[in-house]
CSV table of C-alpha atoms in Angstrom, one decimal:
chain,number,residue,atom,x,y,z
A,267,MET,CA,-3.6,42.8,-43.9
A,268,LYS,CA,-3.0,39.1,-43.9
A,269,LEU,CA,-0.5,37.7,-41.4
A,270,ILE,CA,1.9,36.5,-44.1
A,271,ASP,CA,1.9,40.0,-45.7
A,272,CYS,CA,2.6,41.5,-42.3
A,273,ILE,CA,5.5,39.2,-41.8
A,274,ASP,CA,7.0,40.0,-45.2
A,275,THR,CA,6.7,43.7,-44.5
A,276,GLN,CA,8.3,43.4,-41.0
A,277,ALA,CA,11.0,41.1,-42.4
A,278,ALA,CA,12.0,43.8,-44.9
A,279,ARG,CA,12.2,46.3,-42.1
A,280,LEU,CA,14.4,44.1,-40.1
A,281,ALA,CA,16.7,43.4,-43.0
A,282,GLN,CA,16.9,47.1,-43.9
A,283,ALA,CA,17.8,47.9,-40.3
A,284,GLY,CA,21.0,45.8,-40.6
A,285,LEU,CA,20.2,43.6,-37.5
A,286,PHE,CA,22.1,40.5,-36.6
A,287,PHE,CA,20.4,37.2,-36.3
A,288,GLY,CA,21.8,34.4,-34.3
A,289,HIS,CA,19.7,34.0,-31.2
A,290,GLY,CA,17.2,31.5,-32.4
A,291,THR,CA,16.8,32.5,-36.0
A,292,THR,CA,19.3,33.0,-38.9
A,293,ASN,CA,17.3,35.4,-41.1
A,294,ALA,CA,14.9,38.4,-41.1
A,295,PHE,CA,11.9,36.4,-42.3
A,296,ASP,CA,12.1,33.8,-39.5
A,297,GLU,CA,12.7,36.6,-36.9
A,298,ALA,CA,9.7,38.5,-38.1
A,299,ALA,CA,7.5,35.3,-38.1
A,300,TRP,CA,8.7,34.6,-34.5
A,301,LEU,CA,7.9,38.1,-33.3
A,302,ALA,CA,4.5,38.2,-35.0
A,303,LEU,CA,3.3,34.8,-33.9
A,304,TRP,CA,4.5,35.4,-30.3
A,305,ARG,CA,2.7,38.8,-30.3
A,306,LEU,CA,-0.5,37.1,-31.5
A,307,GLY,CA,-0.2,34.3,-28.9
A,308,LEU,CA,0.1,31.7,-31.6
A,309,PRO,CA,2.4,28.6,-31.6
A,310,LEU,CA,5.7,29.5,-33.3
A,311,ASP,CA,5.3,26.5,-35.6
A,312,ALA,CA,1.8,27.5,-36.7
A,313,LEU,CA,2.5,29.9,-39.5
A,314,ASP,CA,1.3,27.6,-42.3
A,315,GLU,CA,-2.2,27.3,-40.8
A,316,HIS,CA,-2.5,31.0,-39.8
A,317,GLU,CA,-0.7,32.8,-42.7
A,318,ALA,CA,-4.0,33.8,-44.4
A,319,ARG,CA,-5.4,35.2,-41.1
A,320,GLU,CA,-6.6,38.8,-41.5
A,321,LEU,CA,-5.1,41.0,-38.8
A,322,THR,CA,-7.1,43.7,-36.9
A,323,ASP,CA,-5.6,47.2,-36.8
A,324,ALA,CA,-4.7,46.6,-33.1
A,325,GLU,CA,-2.9,43.3,-33.9
A,326,LEU,CA,-1.0,45.0,-36.7
A,327,ALA,CA,0.0,47.9,-34.5
A,328,ALA,CA,1.1,45.5,-31.7
A,329,ILE,CA,3.3,43.5,-34.1
A,330,THR,CA,4.8,46.7,-35.6
A,331,ALA,CA,5.6,48.1,-32.2
A,332,LEU,CA,7.4,44.9,-31.2
A,333,VAL,CA,9.5,45.0,-34.4
A,334,ASP,CA,10.1,48.7,-33.7
A,335,GLN,CA,11.5,47.7,-30.3
A,336,ARG,CA,13.7,45.0,-31.8
A,337,ILE,CA,15.2,47.6,-34.2
A,338,SER,CA,15.6,50.4,-31.8
A,339,THR,CA,17.2,48.4,-28.9
A,340,ARG,CA,19.1,45.8,-31.0
A,341,LYS,CA,18.3,43.3,-28.2
A,342,PRO,CA,17.9,39.6,-29.2
A,343,ALA,CA,14.2,38.8,-29.8
A,344,ALA,CA,14.3,36.3,-27.0
A,345,TYR,CA,14.8,39.1,-24.5
A,346,LEU,CA,11.7,40.9,-25.9
A,347,THR,CA,9.5,37.8,-25.7
A,348,GLY,CA,11.0,36.3,-22.6
A,349,GLU,CA,11.2,32.9,-24.2
A,350,ALA,CA,13.7,30.9,-26.3
A,351,TRP,CA,13.5,27.4,-27.7
A,352,LEU,CA,16.2,24.7,-27.8
A,353,GLN,CA,15.5,21.3,-29.4
A,354,GLY,CA,11.8,22.1,-29.4
A,355,VAL,CA,11.8,22.8,-25.6
A,356,PRO,CA,10.7,26.2,-24.4
A,357,PHE,CA,12.9,28.1,-21.9
A,358,THR,CA,12.3,31.3,-19.9
A,359,ILE,CA,15.0,33.9,-20.6
A,360,ASP,CA,15.8,37.5,-19.7
A,361,GLU,CA,18.9,39.6,-19.7
A,362,ARG,CA,20.4,38.0,-16.6
A,363,ALA,CA,21.6,35.1,-18.8
A,364,ILE,CA,22.7,34.6,-22.3
A,365,VAL,CA,20.1,33.3,-24.8
A,366,PRO,CA,20.3,29.5,-25.0
A,367,ARG,CA,21.8,28.2,-28.3
A,368,SER,CA,24.4,25.6,-27.4
A,369,PHE,CA,25.2,22.9,-30.0
A,370,ILE,CA,25.6,20.5,-27.1
A,371,ALA,CA,21.8,20.4,-27.1
A,372,GLU,CA,21.8,18.7,-30.4
A,373,LEU,CA,24.2,16.0,-29.1
A,374,ILE,CA,22.0,15.3,-26.2
A,375,ALA,CA,18.9,15.1,-28.4
A,376,ASP,CA,20.4,12.8,-31.0
A,377,ALA,CA,22.1,10.6,-28.5
A,378,SER,CA,25.6,11.2,-29.9
A,379,ILE,CA,27.0,11.4,-26.3
A,380,ASP,CA,25.3,8.1,-25.2
A,381,PRO,CA,27.9,5.7,-26.6
A,382,TRP,CA,30.6,7.4,-24.5
A,383,LEU,CA,28.6,7.0,-21.2
A,384,ASN,CA,28.9,4.1,-18.8
A,385,PRO,CA,25.5,2.4,-18.6
A,386,ALA,CA,25.8,3.0,-14.8
A,387,SER,CA,26.2,6.8,-15.2
A,388,ARG,CA,24.2,8.6,-12.6
A,389,ARG,CA,25.7,12.0,-12.1
A,390,VAL,CA,25.9,14.8,-14.7
A,391,LEU,CA,27.3,18.4,-14.3
A,392,ASP,CA,26.2,21.2,-16.5
A,393,LEU,CA,29.0,23.7,-15.9
A,394,CYS,CA,28.3,27.4,-16.9
A,395,THR,CA,24.6,26.5,-16.9
A,396,GLY,CA,23.3,30.0,-17.7
A,397,ASN,CA,19.5,29.7,-17.9
A,398,GLY,CA,19.7,26.0,-17.1
A,399,SER,CA,18.7,24.8,-20.6
A,400,LEU,CA,21.3,22.1,-21.0
A,401,ALA,CA,20.7,20.8,-17.5
A,402,VAL,CA,17.0,20.5,-18.3
A,403,LEU,CA,17.6,18.7,-21.6
A,404,ALA,CA,20.1,16.3,-19.9
A,405,ALA,CA,17.5,15.5,-17.2
A,406,MET,CA,14.9,14.8,-19.9
A,407,ALA,CA,17.2,12.7,-22.0
A,408,TRP,CA,18.6,10.6,-19.2
A,409,PRO,CA,15.8,10.0,-16.6
A,410,GLU,CA,18.0,8.0,-14.3
A,411,VAL,CA,20.6,10.7,-13.7
A,412,ALA,CA,20.9,13.5,-11.2
A,413,VAL,CA,22.0,16.8,-12.6
A,414,ASP,CA,24.0,19.6,-11.0
A,415,ALA,CA,23.7,22.9,-12.7
A,416,LEU,CA,26.6,25.2,-11.8
A,417,ASP,CA,27.3,28.9,-12.6
A,418,LEU,CA,29.3,31.8,-11.2
A,419,SER,CA,26.4,34.2,-11.8
A,420,VAL,CA,23.7,34.4,-9.1
A,421,ASP,CA,21.5,36.2,-11.6
A,422,ALA,CA,21.8,33.4,-14.2
A,423,LEU,CA,21.0,30.8,-11.6
A,424,ALA,CA,17.8,32.7,-10.7
A,425,VAL,CA,16.7,32.3,-14.4
A,426,ALA,CA,17.8,28.6,-14.3
A,427,LYS,CA,15.6,28.1,-11.2
A,428,LEU,CA,12.6,29.4,-13.3
A,429,ASN,CA,13.3,26.8,-16.0
A,430,VAL,CA,13.9,23.9,-13.6
A,431,GLU,CA,10.6,24.7,-12.0
A,432,ARG,CA,8.9,25.2,-15.3
A,433,HIS,CA,9.7,21.7,-16.4
A,434,GLY,CA,9.0,20.1,-13.1
A,435,LEU,CA,12.6,18.9,-12.5
A,436,ALA,CA,13.4,20.4,-9.1
A,437,SER,CA,13.8,16.9,-7.6
A,438,ARG,CA,16.5,16.0,-10.1
A,439,ILE,CA,18.4,19.2,-10.9
A,440,ARG,CA,20.4,20.9,-8.2
A,441,LEU,CA,21.5,24.5,-8.7
A,442,LEU,CA,25.0,25.3,-7.5
A,443,GLN,CA,26.9,28.7,-7.4
A,444,GLY,CA,30.6,28.8,-7.7
A,445,ASP,CA,33.6,29.7,-9.9
A,446,GLY,CA,34.3,26.8,-12.3
A,447,LEU,CA,34.8,23.4,-11.0
A,448,ALA,CA,35.7,24.8,-7.6
A,449,GLY,CA,31.9,25.0,-7.1
A,450,ALA,CA,31.3,21.4,-8.0
A,451,ASP,CA,30.3,18.7,-5.5
A,452,GLY,CA,32.1,15.4,-5.9
A,453,ARG,CA,32.7,13.5,-9.1
A,454,TYR,CA,30.6,13.2,-12.2
A,455,ASP,CA,30.2,10.7,-15.0
A,456,LEU,CA,29.6,13.5,-17.5
A,457,ILE,CA,30.4,17.2,-17.5
A,458,LEU,CA,28.7,19.4,-20.1
A,459,CYS,CA,30.2,22.8,-20.5
A,460,ASN,CA,29.4,25.7,-22.8
A,461,PRO,CA,31.9,28.2,-21.2
A,462,PRO,CA,32.9,31.8,-22.0
A,463,TYR,CA,35.2,31.3,-25.0
A,464,VAL,CA,35.1,34.3,-27.3
A,465,ASN,CA,38.5,35.7,-27.9
A,466,SER,CA,39.2,39.4,-27.1
A,467,ALA,CA,39.4,40.5,-30.8
A,468,SER,CA,36.1,38.8,-31.5
A,469,MET,CA,34.5,40.3,-28.4
A,470,ALA,CA,35.5,43.8,-29.6
A,471,ALA,CA,33.7,43.2,-32.9
A,472,LEU,CA,30.5,41.6,-31.6
A,473,PRO,CA,27.2,42.9,-33.0
A,474,ALA,CA,25.0,44.8,-30.6
A,475,GLU,CA,22.7,41.7,-30.1
A,476,TYR,CA,25.6,39.9,-28.4
A,477,ARG,CA,26.7,42.9,-26.4
A,478,ALA,CA,23.2,42.9,-24.9
A,479,GLU,CA,24.1,39.6,-23.2
A,480,PRO,CA,26.2,39.3,-20.0
A,481,GLU,CA,29.8,39.7,-20.9
A,482,LEU,CA,30.8,37.2,-18.1
A,483,ALA,CA,29.2,34.4,-20.2
A,484,LEU,CA,31.0,35.3,-23.4
A,485,ALA,CA,34.5,36.7,-22.8
A,486,GLY,CA,37.3,34.1,-22.7
A,487,GLY,CA,40.4,36.3,-22.7
A,488,THR,CA,43.0,37.1,-25.4
A,489,ASP,CA,42.7,33.7,-27.1
A,490,GLY,CA,39.3,32.6,-25.6
A,491,MET,CA,40.9,29.9,-23.6
A,492,ASP,CA,41.2,31.5,-20.1
A,493,PHE,CA,38.3,29.5,-18.5
A,494,ILE,CA,39.1,26.4,-20.5
A,495,ARG,CA,42.7,26.2,-19.3
A,496,GLU,CA,41.6,26.0,-15.7
A,497,LEU,CA,38.7,23.7,-16.6
A,498,LEU,CA,41.0,21.1,-18.3
A,499,ARG,CA,43.4,21.3,-15.4
A,500,ALA,CA,40.7,20.7,-12.8
A,501,ALA,CA,38.5,18.3,-14.8
A,502,PRO,CA,40.2,14.9,-14.0
A,503,ALA,CA,39.6,15.4,-10.3
A,504,ALA,CA,35.9,16.1,-11.0
A,505,LEU,CA,35.3,13.0,-13.2
A,506,ASN,CA,34.8,9.4,-12.3
A,507,ASP,CA,37.3,7.0,-13.9
A,508,ASP,CA,35.3,6.5,-17.1
A,509,GLY,CA,33.9,10.0,-17.1
A,510,VAL,CA,33.9,12.3,-20.1
A,511,LEU,CA,33.8,16.1,-20.7
A,512,VAL,CA,31.8,17.6,-23.5
A,513,LEU,CA,33.0,21.1,-24.3
A,514,GLU,CA,31.7,23.7,-26.7
A,515,ILE,CA,34.3,26.1,-28.1
A,516,GLY,CA,32.4,27.8,-30.9
A,517,ASN,CA,34.7,29.2,-33.6
A,518,GLU,CA,37.8,28.9,-31.5
A,519,ARG,CA,39.2,25.6,-32.7
A,520,THR,CA,42.4,27.1,-34.0
A,521,PHE,CA,43.1,28.8,-30.6
A,522,PHE,CA,42.1,25.6,-28.8
A,523,GLU,CA,44.5,23.4,-30.7
A,524,ALA,CA,47.3,26.0,-30.3
A,525,ALA,CA,46.7,26.0,-26.5
A,526,PHE,CA,46.4,22.2,-26.1
A,527,PRO,CA,48.4,20.7,-29.0
A,528,ALA,CA,49.0,17.3,-27.3
A,529,LEU,CA,45.5,16.7,-26.0
A,530,GLU,CA,43.6,13.9,-27.8
A,531,VAL,CA,39.9,14.8,-28.3
A,532,VAL,CA,37.0,13.7,-30.4
A,533,TRP,CA,35.3,16.4,-32.5
A,534,MET,CA,31.5,15.9,-32.4
A,535,GLU,CA,29.3,16.4,-35.5
A,536,THR,CA,26.7,19.1,-35.2
A,537,SER,CA,24.5,21.1,-37.6
A,538,SER,CA,27.4,23.6,-37.7
A,539,GLY,CA,30.0,21.0,-38.6
A,540,ALA,CA,32.6,19.1,-36.6
A,541,ASP,CA,34.7,21.9,-35.0
A,542,GLN,CA,32.3,23.5,-32.5
A,543,VAL,CA,32.0,20.8,-29.8
A,544,LEU,CA,34.6,18.3,-28.6
A,545,LEU,CA,34.5,15.3,-26.3
A,546,VAL,CA,37.5,14.3,-24.1
A,547,THR,CA,37.8,11.4,-21.7
A,548,LYS,CA,39.3,11.6,-18.3
A,549,GLU,CA,42.0,9.2,-19.4
A,550,ASN,CA,43.1,11.6,-22.1
A,551,LEU,CA,42.9,14.6,-19.8
A,552,LEU,CA,45.4,12.8,-17.5
């Protein structure tokens, strides 16, 4: 069987199984291609040049077994492969941290945040760092800054350490453990935060793929704003005078605006529209 035919077959199986896609892919074909290419040890962007490859019986069996595992466990594919990609950068991942997928990564990569930064900016905080992906991307994008990567979860920080070391950034990224900004060290020019923001009704309805992730990194209370309320209260003291906070809130804009009706923010444009990520200055927080 050719690789492309195998992928088509496995994609049909994934679709029929009623899986949820949202941890690096958005559809059954892309997920099947990811799993097949990874199992074969091929680059994930190399399907076009390998699609006519004839698979051995052993290769076909190995791909089928991996798809069997995806279907039976309902775990995100990234937990099965141990790797996820964000803005073309590979990250190590396992079930100690949520699969990296933040829209803030787009804003770092396309320099949307840059106009808001003081040219003298030198300190960045990635709050709720998880597996450290935003901290790594920030260090790559702004070579002159030092990055603190902070999380409550010791387990997540262990995964972040793997990624800091993987990308050779141990001299520029410091891992900190603590509860919100109480764990921060001094003041920052930029705080990036992809916090737990899923409201309780949405948490109760999450697909199994999301329930496989640490609840601590997702659940945001009744309206999803529990962590964010404390963050916005504490943020001014953690920001330099011209500092800014970039905050991801997912699909919770209605709850955010109900909770903070007087707060003036800038909604940032991402591939998912202009209501997933906001930017707020220290001046407006005060």
